[in-house]
Coordinates of C-alpha atoms in Angstrom, one line a residue:
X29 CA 74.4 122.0 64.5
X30 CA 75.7 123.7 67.9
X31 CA 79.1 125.5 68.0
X32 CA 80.7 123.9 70.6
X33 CA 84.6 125.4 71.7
X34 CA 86.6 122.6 72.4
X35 CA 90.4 122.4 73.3
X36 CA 92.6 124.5 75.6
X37 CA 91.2 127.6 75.4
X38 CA 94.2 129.4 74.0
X39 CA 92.5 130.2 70.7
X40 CA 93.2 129.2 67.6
X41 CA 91.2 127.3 65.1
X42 CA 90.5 124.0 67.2
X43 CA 88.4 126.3 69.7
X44 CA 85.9 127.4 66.9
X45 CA 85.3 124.6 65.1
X46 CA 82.1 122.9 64.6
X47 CA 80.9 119.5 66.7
X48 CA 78.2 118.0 65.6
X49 CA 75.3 117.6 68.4
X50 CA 72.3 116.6 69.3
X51 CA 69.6 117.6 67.5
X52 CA 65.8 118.5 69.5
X53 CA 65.2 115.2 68.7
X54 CA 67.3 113.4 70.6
X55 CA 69.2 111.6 67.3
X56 CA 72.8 112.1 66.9
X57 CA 74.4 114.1 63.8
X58 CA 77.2 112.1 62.2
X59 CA 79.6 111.8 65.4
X60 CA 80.6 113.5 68.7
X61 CA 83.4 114.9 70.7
X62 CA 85.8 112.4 70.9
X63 CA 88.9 114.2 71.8
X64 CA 90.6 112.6 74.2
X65 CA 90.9 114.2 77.7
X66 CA 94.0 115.9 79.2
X67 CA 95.8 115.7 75.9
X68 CA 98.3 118.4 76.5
X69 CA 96.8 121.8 77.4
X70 CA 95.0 122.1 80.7
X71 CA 91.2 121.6 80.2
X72 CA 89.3 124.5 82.0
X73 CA 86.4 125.0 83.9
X74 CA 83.4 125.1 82.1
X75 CA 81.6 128.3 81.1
X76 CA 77.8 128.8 80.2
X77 CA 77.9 128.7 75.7
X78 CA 75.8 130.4 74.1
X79 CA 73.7 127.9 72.3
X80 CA 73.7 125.5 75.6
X81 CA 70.2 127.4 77.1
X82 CA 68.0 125.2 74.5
X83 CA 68.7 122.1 77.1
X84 CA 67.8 123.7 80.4
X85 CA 64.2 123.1 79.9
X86 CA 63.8 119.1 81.9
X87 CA 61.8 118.2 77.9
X88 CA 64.5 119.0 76.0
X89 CA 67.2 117.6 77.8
X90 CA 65.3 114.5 78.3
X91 CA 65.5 113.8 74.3
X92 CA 69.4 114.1 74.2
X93 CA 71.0 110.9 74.0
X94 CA 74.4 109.1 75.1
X95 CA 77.6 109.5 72.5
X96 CA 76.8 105.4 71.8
X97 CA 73.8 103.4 70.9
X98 CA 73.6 100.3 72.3
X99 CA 71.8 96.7 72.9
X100 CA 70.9 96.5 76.2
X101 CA 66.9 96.8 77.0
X102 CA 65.8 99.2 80.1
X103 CA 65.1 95.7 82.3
X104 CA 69.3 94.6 81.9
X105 CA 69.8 98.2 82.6
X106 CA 68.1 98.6 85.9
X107 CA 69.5 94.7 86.8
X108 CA 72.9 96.1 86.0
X109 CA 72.7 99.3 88.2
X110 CA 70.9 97.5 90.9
X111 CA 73.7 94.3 90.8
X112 CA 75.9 97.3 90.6
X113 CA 74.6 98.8 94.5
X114 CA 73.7 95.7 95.8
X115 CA 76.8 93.8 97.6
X116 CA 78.4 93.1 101.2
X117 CA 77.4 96.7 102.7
X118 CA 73.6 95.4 102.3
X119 CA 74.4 92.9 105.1
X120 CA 75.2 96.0 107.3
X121 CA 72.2 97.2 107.6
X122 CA 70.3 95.5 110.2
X123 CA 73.1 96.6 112.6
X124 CA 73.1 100.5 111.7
X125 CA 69.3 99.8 112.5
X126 CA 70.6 98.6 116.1
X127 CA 72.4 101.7 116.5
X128 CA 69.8 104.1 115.6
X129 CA 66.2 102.7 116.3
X130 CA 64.1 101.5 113.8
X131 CA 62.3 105.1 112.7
X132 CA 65.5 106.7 111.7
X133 CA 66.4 103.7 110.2
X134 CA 64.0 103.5 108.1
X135 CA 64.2 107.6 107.2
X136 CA 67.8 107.6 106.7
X137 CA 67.5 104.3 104.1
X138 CA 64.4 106.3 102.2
X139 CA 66.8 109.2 102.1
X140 CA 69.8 107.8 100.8
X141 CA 67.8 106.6 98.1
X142 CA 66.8 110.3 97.2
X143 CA 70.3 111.3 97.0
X144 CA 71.1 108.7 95.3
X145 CA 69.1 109.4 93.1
X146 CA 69.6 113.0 92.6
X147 CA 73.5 112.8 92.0
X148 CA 73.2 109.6 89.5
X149 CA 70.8 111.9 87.6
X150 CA 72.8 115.1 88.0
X151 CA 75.5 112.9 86.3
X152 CA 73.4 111.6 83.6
X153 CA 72.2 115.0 82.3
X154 CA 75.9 116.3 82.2
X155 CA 77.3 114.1 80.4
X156 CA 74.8 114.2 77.9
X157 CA 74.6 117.9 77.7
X158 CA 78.1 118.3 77.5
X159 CA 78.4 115.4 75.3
X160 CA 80.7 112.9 77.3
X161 CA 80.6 109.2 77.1
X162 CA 82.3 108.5 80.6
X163 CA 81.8 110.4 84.0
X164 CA 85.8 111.2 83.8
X165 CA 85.3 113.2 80.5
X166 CA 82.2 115.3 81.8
X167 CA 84.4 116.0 85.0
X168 CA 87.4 116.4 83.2
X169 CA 85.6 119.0 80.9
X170 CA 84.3 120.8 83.8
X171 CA 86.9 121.1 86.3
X172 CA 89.9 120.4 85.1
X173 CA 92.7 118.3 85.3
X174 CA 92.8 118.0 88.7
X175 CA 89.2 116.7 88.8
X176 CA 89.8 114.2 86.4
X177 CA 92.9 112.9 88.4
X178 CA 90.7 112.9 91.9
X179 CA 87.3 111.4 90.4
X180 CA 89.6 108.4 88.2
X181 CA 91.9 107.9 91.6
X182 CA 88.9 107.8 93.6
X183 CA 86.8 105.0 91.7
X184 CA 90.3 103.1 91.0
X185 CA 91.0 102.8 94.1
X186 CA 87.6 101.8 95.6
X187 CA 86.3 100.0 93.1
X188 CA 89.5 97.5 93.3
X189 CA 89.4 97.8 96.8
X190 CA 85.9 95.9 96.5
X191 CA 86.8 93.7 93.9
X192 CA 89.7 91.9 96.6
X193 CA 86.9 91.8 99.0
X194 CA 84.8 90.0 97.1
X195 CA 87.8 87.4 96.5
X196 CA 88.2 87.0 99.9
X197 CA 84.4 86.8 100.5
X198 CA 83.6 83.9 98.1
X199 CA 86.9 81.9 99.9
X200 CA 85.3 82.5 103.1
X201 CA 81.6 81.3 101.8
X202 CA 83.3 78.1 100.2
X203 CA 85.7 77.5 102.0
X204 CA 86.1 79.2 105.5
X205 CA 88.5 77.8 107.6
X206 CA 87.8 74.5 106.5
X207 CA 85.1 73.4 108.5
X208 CA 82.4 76.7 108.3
X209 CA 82.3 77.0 104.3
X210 CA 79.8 75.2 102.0
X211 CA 82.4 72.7 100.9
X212 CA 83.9 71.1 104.3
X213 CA 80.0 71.4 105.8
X214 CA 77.6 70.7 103.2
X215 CA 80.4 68.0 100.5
X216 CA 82.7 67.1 103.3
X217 CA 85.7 68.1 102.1
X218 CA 88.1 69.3 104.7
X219 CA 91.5 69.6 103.1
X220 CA 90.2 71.6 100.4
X221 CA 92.2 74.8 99.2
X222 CA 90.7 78.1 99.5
X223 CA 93.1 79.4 97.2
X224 CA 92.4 76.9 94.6
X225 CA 88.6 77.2 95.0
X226 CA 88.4 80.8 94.0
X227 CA 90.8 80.3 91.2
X228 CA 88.6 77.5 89.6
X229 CA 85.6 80.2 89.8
X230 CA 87.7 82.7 88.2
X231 CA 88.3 80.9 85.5
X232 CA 84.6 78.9 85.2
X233 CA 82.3 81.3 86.2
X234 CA 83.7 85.4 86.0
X235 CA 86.3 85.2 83.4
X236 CA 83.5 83.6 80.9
X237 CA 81.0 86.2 81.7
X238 CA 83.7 89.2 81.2
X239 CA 84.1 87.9 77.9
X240 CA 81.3 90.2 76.0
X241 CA 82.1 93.8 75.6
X242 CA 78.5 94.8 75.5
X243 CA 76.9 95.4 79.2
X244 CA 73.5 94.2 77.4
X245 CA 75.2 90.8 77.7
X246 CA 76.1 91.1 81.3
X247 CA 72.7 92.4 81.9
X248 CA 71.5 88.9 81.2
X249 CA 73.4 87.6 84.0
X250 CA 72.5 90.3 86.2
X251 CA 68.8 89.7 86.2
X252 CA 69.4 86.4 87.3
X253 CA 71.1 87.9 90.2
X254 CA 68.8 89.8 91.2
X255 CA 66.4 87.2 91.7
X256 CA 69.1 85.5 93.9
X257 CA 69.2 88.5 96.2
X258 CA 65.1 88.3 96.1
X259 CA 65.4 84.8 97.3
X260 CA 67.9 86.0 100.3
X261 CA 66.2 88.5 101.1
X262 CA 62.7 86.6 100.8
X263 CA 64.5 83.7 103.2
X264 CA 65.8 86.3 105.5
X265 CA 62.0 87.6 105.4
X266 CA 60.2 84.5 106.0
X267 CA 62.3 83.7 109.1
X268 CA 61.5 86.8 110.6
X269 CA 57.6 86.0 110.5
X270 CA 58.3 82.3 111.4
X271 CA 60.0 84.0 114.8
X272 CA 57.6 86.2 115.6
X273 CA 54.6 83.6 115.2
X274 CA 57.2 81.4 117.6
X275 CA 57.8 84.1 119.7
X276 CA 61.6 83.9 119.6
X277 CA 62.3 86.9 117.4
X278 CA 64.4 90.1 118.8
X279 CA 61.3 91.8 118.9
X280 CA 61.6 92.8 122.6
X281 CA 65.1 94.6 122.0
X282 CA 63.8 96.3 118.7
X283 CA 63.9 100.6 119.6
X284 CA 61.8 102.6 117.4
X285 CA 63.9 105.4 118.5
X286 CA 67.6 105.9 119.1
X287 CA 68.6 104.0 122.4
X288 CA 69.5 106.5 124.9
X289 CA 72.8 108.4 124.9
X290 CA 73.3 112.3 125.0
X291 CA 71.9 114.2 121.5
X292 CA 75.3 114.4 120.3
X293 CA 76.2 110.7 120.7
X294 CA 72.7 110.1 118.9
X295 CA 73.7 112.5 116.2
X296 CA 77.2 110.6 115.8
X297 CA 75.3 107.4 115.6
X298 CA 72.7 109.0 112.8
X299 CA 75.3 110.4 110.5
X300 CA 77.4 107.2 110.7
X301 CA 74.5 104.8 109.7
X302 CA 74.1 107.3 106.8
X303 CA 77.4 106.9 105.8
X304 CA 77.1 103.5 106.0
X305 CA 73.5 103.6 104.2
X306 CA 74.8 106.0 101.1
X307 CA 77.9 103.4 100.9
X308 CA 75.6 100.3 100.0
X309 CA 73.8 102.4 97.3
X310 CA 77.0 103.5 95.3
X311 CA 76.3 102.3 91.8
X312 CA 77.7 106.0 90.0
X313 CA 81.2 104.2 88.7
X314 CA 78.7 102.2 86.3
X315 CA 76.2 104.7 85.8
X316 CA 77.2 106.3 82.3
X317 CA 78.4 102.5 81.1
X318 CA 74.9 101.5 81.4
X319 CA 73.4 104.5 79.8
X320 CA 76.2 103.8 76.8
X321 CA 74.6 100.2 77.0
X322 CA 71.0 101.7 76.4
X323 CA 69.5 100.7 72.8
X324 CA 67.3 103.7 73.6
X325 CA 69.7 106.3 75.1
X326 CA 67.9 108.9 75.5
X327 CA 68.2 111.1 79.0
X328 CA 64.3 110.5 79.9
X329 CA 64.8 106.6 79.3
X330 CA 67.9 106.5 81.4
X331 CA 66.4 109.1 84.0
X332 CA 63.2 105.9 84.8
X333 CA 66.5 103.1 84.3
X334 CA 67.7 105.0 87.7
X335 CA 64.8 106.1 89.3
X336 CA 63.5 102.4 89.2
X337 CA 66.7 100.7 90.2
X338 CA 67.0 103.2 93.3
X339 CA 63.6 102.8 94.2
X340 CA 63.9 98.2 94.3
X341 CA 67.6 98.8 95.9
X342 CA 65.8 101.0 98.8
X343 CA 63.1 98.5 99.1
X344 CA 65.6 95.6 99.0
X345 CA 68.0 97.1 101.4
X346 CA 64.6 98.8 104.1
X347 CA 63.2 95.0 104.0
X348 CA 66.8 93.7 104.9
X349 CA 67.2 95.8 107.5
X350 CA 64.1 95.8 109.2
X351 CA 64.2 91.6 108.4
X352 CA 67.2 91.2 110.2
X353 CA 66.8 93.4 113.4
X354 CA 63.1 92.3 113.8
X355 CA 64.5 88.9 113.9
X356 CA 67.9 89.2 116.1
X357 CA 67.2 92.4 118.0
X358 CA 69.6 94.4 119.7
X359 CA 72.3 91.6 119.3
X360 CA 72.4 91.6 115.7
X361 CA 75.8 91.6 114.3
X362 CA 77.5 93.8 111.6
X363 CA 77.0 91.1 109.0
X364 CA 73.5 89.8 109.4
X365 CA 74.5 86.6 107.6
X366 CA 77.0 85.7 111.0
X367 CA 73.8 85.4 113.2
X368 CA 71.8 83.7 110.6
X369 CA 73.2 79.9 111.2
X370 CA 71.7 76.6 110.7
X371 CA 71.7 76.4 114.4
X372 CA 69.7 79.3 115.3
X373 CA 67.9 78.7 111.8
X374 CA 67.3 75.4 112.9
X375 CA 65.1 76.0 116.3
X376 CA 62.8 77.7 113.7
X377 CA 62.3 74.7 111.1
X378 CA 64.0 71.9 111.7
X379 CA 68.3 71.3 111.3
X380 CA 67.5 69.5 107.9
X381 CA 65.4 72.2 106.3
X382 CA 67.5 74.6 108.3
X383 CA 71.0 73.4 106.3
X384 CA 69.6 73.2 103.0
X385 CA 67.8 76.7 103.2
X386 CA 71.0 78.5 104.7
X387 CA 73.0 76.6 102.1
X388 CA 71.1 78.2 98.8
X389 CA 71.4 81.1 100.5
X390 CA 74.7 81.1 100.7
X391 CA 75.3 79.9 97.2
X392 CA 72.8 82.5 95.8
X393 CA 74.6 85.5 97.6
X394 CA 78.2 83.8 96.3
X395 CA 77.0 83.8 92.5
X396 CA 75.5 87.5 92.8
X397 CA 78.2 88.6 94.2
X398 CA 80.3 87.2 90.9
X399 CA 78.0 89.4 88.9
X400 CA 78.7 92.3 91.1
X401 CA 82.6 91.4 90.5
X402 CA 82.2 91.3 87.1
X403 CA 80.7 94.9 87.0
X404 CA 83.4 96.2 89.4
X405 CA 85.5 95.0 86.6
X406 CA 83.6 96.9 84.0
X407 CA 84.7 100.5 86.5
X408 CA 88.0 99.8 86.9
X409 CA 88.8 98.5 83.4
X410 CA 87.2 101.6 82.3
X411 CA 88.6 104.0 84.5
X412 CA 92.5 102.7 84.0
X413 CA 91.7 103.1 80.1
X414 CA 90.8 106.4 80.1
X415 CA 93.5 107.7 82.6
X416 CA 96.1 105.7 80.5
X417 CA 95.2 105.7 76.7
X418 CA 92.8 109.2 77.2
X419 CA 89.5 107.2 75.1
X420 CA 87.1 104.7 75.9
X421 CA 87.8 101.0 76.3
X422 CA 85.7 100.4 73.3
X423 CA 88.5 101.6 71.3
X424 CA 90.7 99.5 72.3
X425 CA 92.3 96.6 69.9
X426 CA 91.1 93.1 71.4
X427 CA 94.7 92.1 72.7
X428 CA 94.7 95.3 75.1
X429 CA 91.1 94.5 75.8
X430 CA 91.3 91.5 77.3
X431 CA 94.9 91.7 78.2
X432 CA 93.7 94.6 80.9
X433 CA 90.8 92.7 82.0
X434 CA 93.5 89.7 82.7
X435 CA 95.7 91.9 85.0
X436 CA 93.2 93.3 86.7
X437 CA 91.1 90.2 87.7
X438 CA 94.5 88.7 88.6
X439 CA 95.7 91.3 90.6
X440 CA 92.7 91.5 92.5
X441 CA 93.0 87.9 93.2
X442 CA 97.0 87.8 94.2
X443 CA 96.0 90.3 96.7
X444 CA 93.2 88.4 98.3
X445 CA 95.7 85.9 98.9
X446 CA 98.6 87.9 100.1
X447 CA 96.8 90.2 102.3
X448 CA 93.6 88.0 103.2
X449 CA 92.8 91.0 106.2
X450 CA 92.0 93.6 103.7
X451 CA 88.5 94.9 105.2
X452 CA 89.4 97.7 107.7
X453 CA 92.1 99.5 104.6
X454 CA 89.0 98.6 102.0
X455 CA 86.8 100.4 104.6
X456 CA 89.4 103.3 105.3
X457 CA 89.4 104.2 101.8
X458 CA 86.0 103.3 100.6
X459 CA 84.9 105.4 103.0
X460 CA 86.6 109.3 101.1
X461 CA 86.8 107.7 97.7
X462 CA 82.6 107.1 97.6
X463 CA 82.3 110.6 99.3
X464 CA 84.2 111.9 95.9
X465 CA 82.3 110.5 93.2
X466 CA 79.1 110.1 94.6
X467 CA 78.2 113.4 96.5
X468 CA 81.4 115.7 95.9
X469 CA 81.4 115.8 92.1
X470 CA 78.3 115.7 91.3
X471 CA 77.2 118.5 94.1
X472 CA 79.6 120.5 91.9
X473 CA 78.0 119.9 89.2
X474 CA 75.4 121.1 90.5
X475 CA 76.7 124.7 91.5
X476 CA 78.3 125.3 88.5
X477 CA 77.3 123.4 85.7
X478 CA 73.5 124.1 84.9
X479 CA 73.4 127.7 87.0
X480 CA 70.1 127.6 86.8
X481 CA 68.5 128.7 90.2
X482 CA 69.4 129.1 93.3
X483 CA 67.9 125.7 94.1
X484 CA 70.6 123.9 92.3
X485 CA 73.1 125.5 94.0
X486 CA 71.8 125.0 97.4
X487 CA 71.6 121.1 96.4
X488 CA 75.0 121.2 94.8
X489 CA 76.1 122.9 98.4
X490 CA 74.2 120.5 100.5
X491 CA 75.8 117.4 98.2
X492 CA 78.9 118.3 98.9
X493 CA 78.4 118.7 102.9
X494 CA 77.3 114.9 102.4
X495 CA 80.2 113.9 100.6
X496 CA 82.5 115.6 103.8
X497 CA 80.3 114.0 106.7
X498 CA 80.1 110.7 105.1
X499 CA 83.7 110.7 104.5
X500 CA 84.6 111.9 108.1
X501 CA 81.9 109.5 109.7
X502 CA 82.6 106.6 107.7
X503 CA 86.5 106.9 108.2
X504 CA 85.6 107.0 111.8
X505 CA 83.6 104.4 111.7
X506 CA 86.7 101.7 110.0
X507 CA 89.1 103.2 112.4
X508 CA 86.6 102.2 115.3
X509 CA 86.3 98.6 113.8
X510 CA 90.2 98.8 113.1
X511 CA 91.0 99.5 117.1
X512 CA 88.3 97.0 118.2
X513 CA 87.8 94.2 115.5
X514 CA 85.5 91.8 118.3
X515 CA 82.8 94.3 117.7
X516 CA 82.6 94.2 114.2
X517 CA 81.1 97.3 113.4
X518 CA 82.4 97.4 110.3
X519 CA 80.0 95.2 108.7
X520 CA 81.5 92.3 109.0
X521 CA 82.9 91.1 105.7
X522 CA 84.3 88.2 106.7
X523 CA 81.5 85.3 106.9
X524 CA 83.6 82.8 109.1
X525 CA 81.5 80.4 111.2
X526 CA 78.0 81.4 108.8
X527 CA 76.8 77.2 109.0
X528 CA 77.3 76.8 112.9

């Protein structure tokens, strides 16, 4: 048993009392904290306990385990993070290839992995050592009320940013503008309704699979997923080879190196592509769901559930990239998908094969991206919970449950419909709210939550510098694509005109 002071520090009998912890073992001691955050007195900033020394060592941290046990194996946990990363920015990445060459492509993909990885683990090990079932409580805990407020507002905003995206992405898929999508092209339905279509896959496909309130259940549906993105990615892949064997491929354009321009133009161009980079691999809203999801939680099982879902999103998103610029060269666009049409497609293998292979493709990337919804929904719901009842959304009665999860997947979808043009504000905000909880927080964690050694700190310092340049660079980049939309440098979101 560990002595623990909880509450608002103003003394008293609440701050001395015992919590049960974790025992060396890594198995739980009848329950945990469980007061809720920010209820009344101002939380304050963590300070070293006495007590809190025995988890410093990397073995006996690893044995701690999350506040819940639950059903999902370690395979639905890494399909869950990697569905999680894996969405519209990876179509972006071909283009920030473009704009750098393709060495400091490659080096800046392999390096947002490592700091992905770094601040997802950072984020694991606090919350465990201090106890927390949600990233909100562990920041909340640590720095305060404002903290909470910033990290909650931050993944709120962003994650619900993404969610109407993805609305308007699926209409544009199916749909288009009624002669581009799958369902004027491919079933010959012109007068179809966009709105209509994404409402009947609301209700048929996402609604259904939000009905479990175990992740473990999700996680099912995410593996599938993730073998549609495989197939992209392989068809993307495959392509590329056919090209070069033909000799058509945008080999000639490819740049190892950074195409000309003075070194701070180059420099511009590097830190942007990272920002755009470290934006595909944001998966930290969902991180602490999944480890709650784990049937074995403990810190060292979750620590390989991360390292092996970063490592197959950096492979997934380097063979992308490289894929796509091999294949189009220089005049790849922002969304690699645009250039990939059953025209072009079709000088490689025929316009029959060349329709039915763009076609799956499509479909495939339409039904991950449903998962990903789904787990967008997971953050939010979360998030909104804690900020507005102060506990977890397990705790809530069914009727709240699912009443929440209603409003939210219908507001996401009213907005998609009023404000269709949604990219460039998505982007504008995306852009600081990922900087805060994927490289901010957790590079303050860092500095002051383990002290350890003056490495940590360093890290924790040079997190945080990330967090500011890719919040600077990528609201730079949105307001570029924002004053000049024809060069889509934005990534492209909108997948108008993919068949022809």
């Amino acid at each position: 048993m560990v002595n623990i002071p909880i509450g608002g520090g103003g003394g008293g009998e609440e701050d001395d009392k015992e919590v049960p912890h974790v025992v060396s073992s890594g198995r739980h001691v009848d329950s945990l904290l469980a007061e809720p955050l920010l209820a009344g007195a101002e939380i304050p900033f963590h300070e070293e306990q006495e007590g809190e020394e025995e988890y410093t060592s990397s073995s006996g941290i690893d044995e701690l385990k999350s506040p819940h046990d639950g059903h999902s194996t370690a395979v639905q946990a890494v399909s869950n993070l990697v569905l999680t990363s894996v969405g519209a920015g990876m179509l972006s990445l071909p283009k920030a290839y473009a704009t750098i060459g393709l060495v400091p492509g490659v080096m800046i993909s392999l390096f947002a992995g490592v700091c992905t990885f770094v601040c997802c683990k950072t984020i694991v090990v606090n919350c465990a050592v201090h106890s927390k079932d949600s990233y909100g409580g562990v920041v909340g805990h640590l720095f305060g009320g404002i903290g909470y407020t910033a990290l909650q507002g931050s993944i709120i905003l962003h994650v619900f940013g993404v969610m109407v995206v993805y609305m308007v992405i699926l209409g544009d898929i199916l749909v288009g503008d009624g002669s581009s999508g799958i369902i004027p092209y491919v079933m010959g339905y012109t007068d179809v309704s966009r709105t209509l279509v994404v409402g009947i896959l609301i209700v048929t496909i996402i609604m259904p699979m939000l009905i479990p309130r175990r992740l473990d259940r999700v996680g099912t549906f995410s593996r599938a997923s993730v073998y549609l993105i495989l197939y992209v990615t392989a068809t993307l892949t495959v392509l590329c080879l056919v090209a070069l064997v033909q000799g058509v491929s945008g080999i000639p354009s490819v740049a190892l190196w950074p195409p000309g321009g003075s070194p701070l133009s180059v420099m511009e161009s590097c830190l942007t592509s990272f920002s755009v980079t470290a934006l595909a691999f944001t998966c930290h809203f969902n991180l602490v769901a999944v480890h709650n999801s784990l049937r074995d939680s403990r810190v060292g099982v979750m620590k390989g559930v991360v390292k092996q879902s970063t490592f197959l999103v950096t492979v997934l998103y380097t063979v992308v990239a490289l894929a796509g610029y091999v294949l189009f060269g220089e005049r790849v666009q922002g969304d690699v998908l645009k250039d990939l049409t059953i025209r072009f497609t079709g000088m490689l293998v025929g316009e029959t094969a060349a329709m039915w292979i763009i076609s799956v493709s499509l479909v495939s990337y339409a039904l991950a991206l449903q998962v990903n919804y789904v787990l967008k929904v997971w953050a939010v719901r979360n998030a909104v919970v804690e900020v507005v009842w102060g506990r977890n959304e397990y705790e809530l009665t069914l009727p709240a449950y699912y009443g929440l999860t209603v409003i939210l997947v219908a507001a996401s979808y009213v907005v998609s419909i009023f404000i269709p043009s949604i990219f460039t504000l998505a982007a504008l905000i995306g852009s600081t709210a990922c900087a805060i909880f994927s490289y901010f927080f957790p590079g303050l964690m860092m500095m002051y939550s383990c002290k350890k050694s003056i490495r940590e700190v360093l890290m924790g310092v040079f997190a945080i510098l990330l967090s500011f340049t890719m919040a600077i660079f990528g609201t730079m980049h949105a307001i570029r694509g924002m004053r000049n939309p024809d060069s889509d440098p934005d990534g492209g979101s909108n997948v108008l005109g993919l068949l022809f």
